[in-house]
Coordinates of C-alpha atoms in Angstrom, one line a residue:
M798 CA -8.9 -15.8 -10.2
R799 CA -5.4 -14.3 -8.8
L800 CA -3.4 -13.0 -11.3
P801 CA 0.0 -12.3 -11.6
N802 CA 1.3 -8.7 -11.0
A803 CA 1.6 -8.5 -14.3
A804 CA -1.6 -8.2 -15.5
H805 CA -1.5 -4.8 -13.9
T806 CA 1.7 -3.2 -14.1
S807 CA 2.1 -4.2 -18.0
R808 CA -1.0 -2.1 -18.2
P809 CA -0.5 1.8 -18.9
W810 CA -3.1 2.5 -16.2
R811 CA -2.9 6.5 -14.8
I812 CA -2.7 4.9 -11.5
H813 CA 1.3 4.2 -11.9
E814 CA 2.3 8.0 -12.0
L815 CA 0.4 8.3 -8.7
T816 CA 1.8 4.8 -6.7
R817 CA 5.7 4.7 -7.1
D818 CA 5.9 4.3 -3.5
F819 CA 3.6 1.9 -2.7
R820 CA 4.0 -1.8 -3.1
L821 CA 1.6 -3.6 -5.8
E822 CA 0.1 -6.8 -2.9
D823 CA -2.6 -8.4 -5.1
V824 CA -4.1 -9.1 -8.6
W825 CA -7.6 -10.5 -9.6
A826 CA -9.6 -10.8 -12.6
L827 CA -13.2 -10.2 -11.2
P828 CA -16.1 -12.3 -12.6
T829 CA -17.9 -9.7 -14.6
P830 CA -18.4 -10.4 -17.8
G831 CA -19.5 -7.8 -20.2
G832 CA -19.2 -5.8 -23.2
P833 CA -16.9 -2.3 -23.6
D834 CA -19.5 0.2 -21.9
D835 CA -20.2 -1.9 -19.0
F836 CA -17.7 -0.2 -16.6
P837 CA -20.0 2.0 -14.6
R838 CA -22.4 -0.4 -13.6
L839 CA -19.1 -2.4 -12.0
V840 CA -18.2 0.8 -10.5
Q841 CA -21.4 1.9 -9.1
Q842 CA -21.5 -1.8 -8.1
I843 CA -18.5 -2.0 -5.7
A844 CA -19.2 1.4 -4.3
A845 CA -22.6 0.3 -3.0
G846 CA -20.7 -2.5 -1.5
D847 CA -21.3 -3.7 2.5
T848 CA -19.0 -6.1 4.1
S849 CA -21.5 -6.8 6.5
A850 CA -23.7 -8.1 3.6
N851 CA -20.9 -10.5 2.8
P852 CA -22.6 -14.2 2.3
S853 CA -19.5 -15.9 3.7
R854 CA -19.5 -15.8 7.8
A855 CA -15.8 -16.3 8.1
A856 CA -15.2 -13.2 6.3
R857 CA -17.8 -11.3 7.7
A858 CA -16.7 -11.9 11.2
L859 CA -13.4 -11.2 10.3
F860 CA -14.4 -7.2 8.5
A861 CA -16.3 -7.2 12.0
I862 CA -13.6 -7.8 14.2
R863 CA -11.4 -5.6 12.1
W864 CA -13.8 -2.6 12.3
K865 CA -14.2 -3.2 16.4
V866 CA -10.2 -3.2 16.7
G867 CA -9.8 -0.2 14.6
E868 CA -12.3 1.6 16.9
L869 CA -11.1 0.4 20.2
L870 CA -7.5 1.3 18.7
G871 CA -8.4 4.4 17.2
W872 CA -7.0 2.7 13.9
D873 CA -9.6 4.9 12.1
D874 CA -10.0 8.4 13.2
P875 CA -10.3 10.7 10.7
N876 CA -6.6 12.1 11.5
A877 CA -4.7 8.5 12.0
G878 CA -2.8 8.4 9.2
R879 CA 0.9 9.9 9.3
G880 CA 2.0 13.0 10.9
S881 CA -0.9 15.7 12.1
Q882 CA -2.8 15.4 8.6
R883 CA -4.2 11.9 7.0
P884 CA -2.1 11.8 3.5
T885 CA -3.8 11.3 1.1
L886 CA -3.1 10.6 -3.0
R887 CA -5.4 13.4 -4.1
D888 CA -2.5 15.8 -3.3
R889 CA -0.8 13.8 -6.4
L890 CA -3.2 13.9 -8.6
P891 CA -3.2 16.2 -12.0
V892 CA -5.0 18.1 -13.2
D893 CA -7.3 15.9 -15.6
L894 CA -7.8 13.4 -12.7
R895 CA -8.9 16.1 -10.4
E896 CA -11.9 16.5 -12.9
T897 CA -13.2 13.5 -12.4
P898 CA -13.4 12.4 -8.8
G899 CA -16.0 9.2 -9.3
P900 CA -18.6 8.1 -7.0
D901 CA -18.9 8.1 -2.9
F902 CA -18.9 5.1 -1.2
D903 CA -22.1 3.8 0.5
T904 CA -20.5 2.2 3.6
L905 CA -16.9 1.2 2.7
P906 CA -14.1 3.5 4.4
F907 CA -12.7 4.4 0.8
T908 CA -12.5 7.6 -1.1
S909 CA -13.0 7.8 -4.4
L910 CA -9.8 9.5 -6.4
Y911 CA -10.6 9.3 -10.1
L912 CA -12.7 7.8 -12.2
L913 CA -11.7 7.3 -16.2
D914 CA -13.3 5.2 -19.2
D915 CA -11.8 2.1 -18.2
E916 CA -10.0 2.8 -14.9
W917 CA -11.1 3.6 -11.3
A918 CA -9.1 4.4 -8.4
A919 CA -9.8 4.9 -4.7
E920 CA -7.7 5.0 -1.6
I921 CA -8.5 4.2 2.1
V922 CA -6.1 5.8 5.0
N923 CA -5.8 4.7 8.7
R924 CA -3.2 4.1 11.1
T925 CA -2.3 1.0 9.4
V926 CA -2.0 1.4 6.0
H927 CA -2.4 3.4 3.5
G928 CA -4.2 1.3 0.7
V929 CA -5.1 1.5 -2.6
M930 CA -8.1 -0.2 -4.5
H931 CA -7.5 0.0 -8.3
I932 CA -10.5 -1.4 -10.4
G933 CA -9.8 -1.7 -14.5
W934 CA -12.2 -2.7 -17.5
V935 CA -9.6 -5.2 -19.4
P936 CA -10.3 -7.3 -22.7
D937 CA -11.2 -10.5 -21.2
G938 CA -9.4 -12.2 -24.6
S939 CA -12.6 -13.6 -26.0
G940 CA -14.0 -10.4 -27.6
G941 CA -15.4 -9.6 -24.1
Y942 CA -14.2 -7.3 -20.9
R943 CA -14.1 -7.8 -17.5
G944 CA -13.1 -6.4 -14.5
Q945 CA -9.6 -6.4 -12.5
M946 CA -9.0 -5.0 -9.2
A947 CA -5.7 -4.6 -8.3
V948 CA -4.4 -3.6 -4.5
L949 CA -1.4 -1.4 -3.6
V950 CA -0.5 -0.7 -0.1
K951 CA 2.1 1.2 2.0
P952 CA 2.1 0.1 5.8
N953 CA 2.7 2.9 8.0
G954 CA 5.5 2.1 10.0
L955 CA 6.1 -0.8 11.8
L956 CA 2.7 -1.6 13.1
G957 CA 1.6 -1.4 9.3
T958 CA 4.2 -3.7 8.5
A959 CA 3.0 -6.1 11.4
Y960 CA -0.5 -5.9 10.7
M961 CA -0.1 -6.5 6.7
A962 CA 2.2 -9.9 7.5
A963 CA -0.6 -10.6 10.2
I964 CA -3.2 -10.6 7.5
M965 CA -1.8 -12.1 4.4
P966 CA -3.4 -15.5 5.2
F967 CA -6.8 -14.6 6.0
R968 CA -7.1 -12.0 3.0
H969 CA -5.8 -14.9 0.9
L970 CA -8.0 -17.9 2.0
L971 CA -10.8 -16.1 4.2
V972 CA -11.4 -12.4 2.4
Y973 CA -10.6 -12.1 -0.9
P974 CA -12.3 -15.8 -2.5
P975 CA -15.6 -15.1 -1.1
L976 CA -15.4 -11.4 -2.2
M977 CA -15.0 -12.5 -5.8
R978 CA -18.3 -15.2 -5.4
E979 CA -19.7 -12.0 -4.1
I980 CA -19.2 -9.7 -7.1
G981 CA -20.0 -12.3 -9.3
R982 CA -23.3 -12.6 -7.5
G983 CA -23.8 -9.0 -7.7
W984 CA -22.8 -8.8 -11.2
R985 CA -25.3 -11.7 -13.0
A986 CA -28.1 -10.0 -10.3
G987 CA -27.6 -6.9 -12.2
A988 CA -27.9 -7.8 -15.3
A989 CA -30.5 -10.0 -14.8
D990 CA -32.1 -6.4 -13.7
S991 CA -31.3 -4.7 -16.5
T992 CA -32.5 -7.6 -18.9
P993 CA -35.8 -6.2 -20.5
A994 CA -39.0 -8.8 -19.9
H995 CA -40.4 -10.4 -23.2
A996 CA -43.7 -11.1 -23.3

C-alpha cells in the first residue's frame, strides 16, 4: 500500500542526514507483518531479490527491457555517474554508519550503505539517476511491526529527469503492485519455512 510522504519524513531515520538533496518519490507499506526482531529476515529477503523472478510477466518484461537498454546505451557502466567517478553516499556516511555496511545484493544493482536495528539503506547509481532504497521496520499500530520502503532519487541531468517522468506511470501501475505482492509471498514463505514442524 502506498503511503503519504510523511510516513517516511516524520520518522527520525538516519537517512535524512544523507539525502537532503534527493527527492522522495514513493513510500510503501510492505506486506511483512512480524515482531520486533524480524527486521534482519526482511533485509536478507530483499538483498536476495531478483527482478527476473517476479511473477508478473509485465514487470519482468519492463525490467528486462530496462536492463537491455541500459546495456546498449551504457547507462549502467561502472563509471556511468556524473563526472569521472561514480558518486556514492558512502562518502557522506558518519563514522558510526560506516561500521554497519549491510549485506551484499545477489543480483540487484544496489550497494548497501548501512544497516541498523530498524533501518537499512542501499543505493544505485547510473547515468539516469542516483537512487536510494530505504527500508525501515515500523510499528504497525496493532502491536506488531512491518516493513516500510521509501525510494529517494536524484536525477542525473536532463536525461535523468526525462527518464523518471517517462517511467512514473509504469512504476505505479506495473512495477510496484506486483513487487509488493512478491515481497508478501516471500515473507509468508519464509515464515512457513522457519516454523518448527510439530509431530
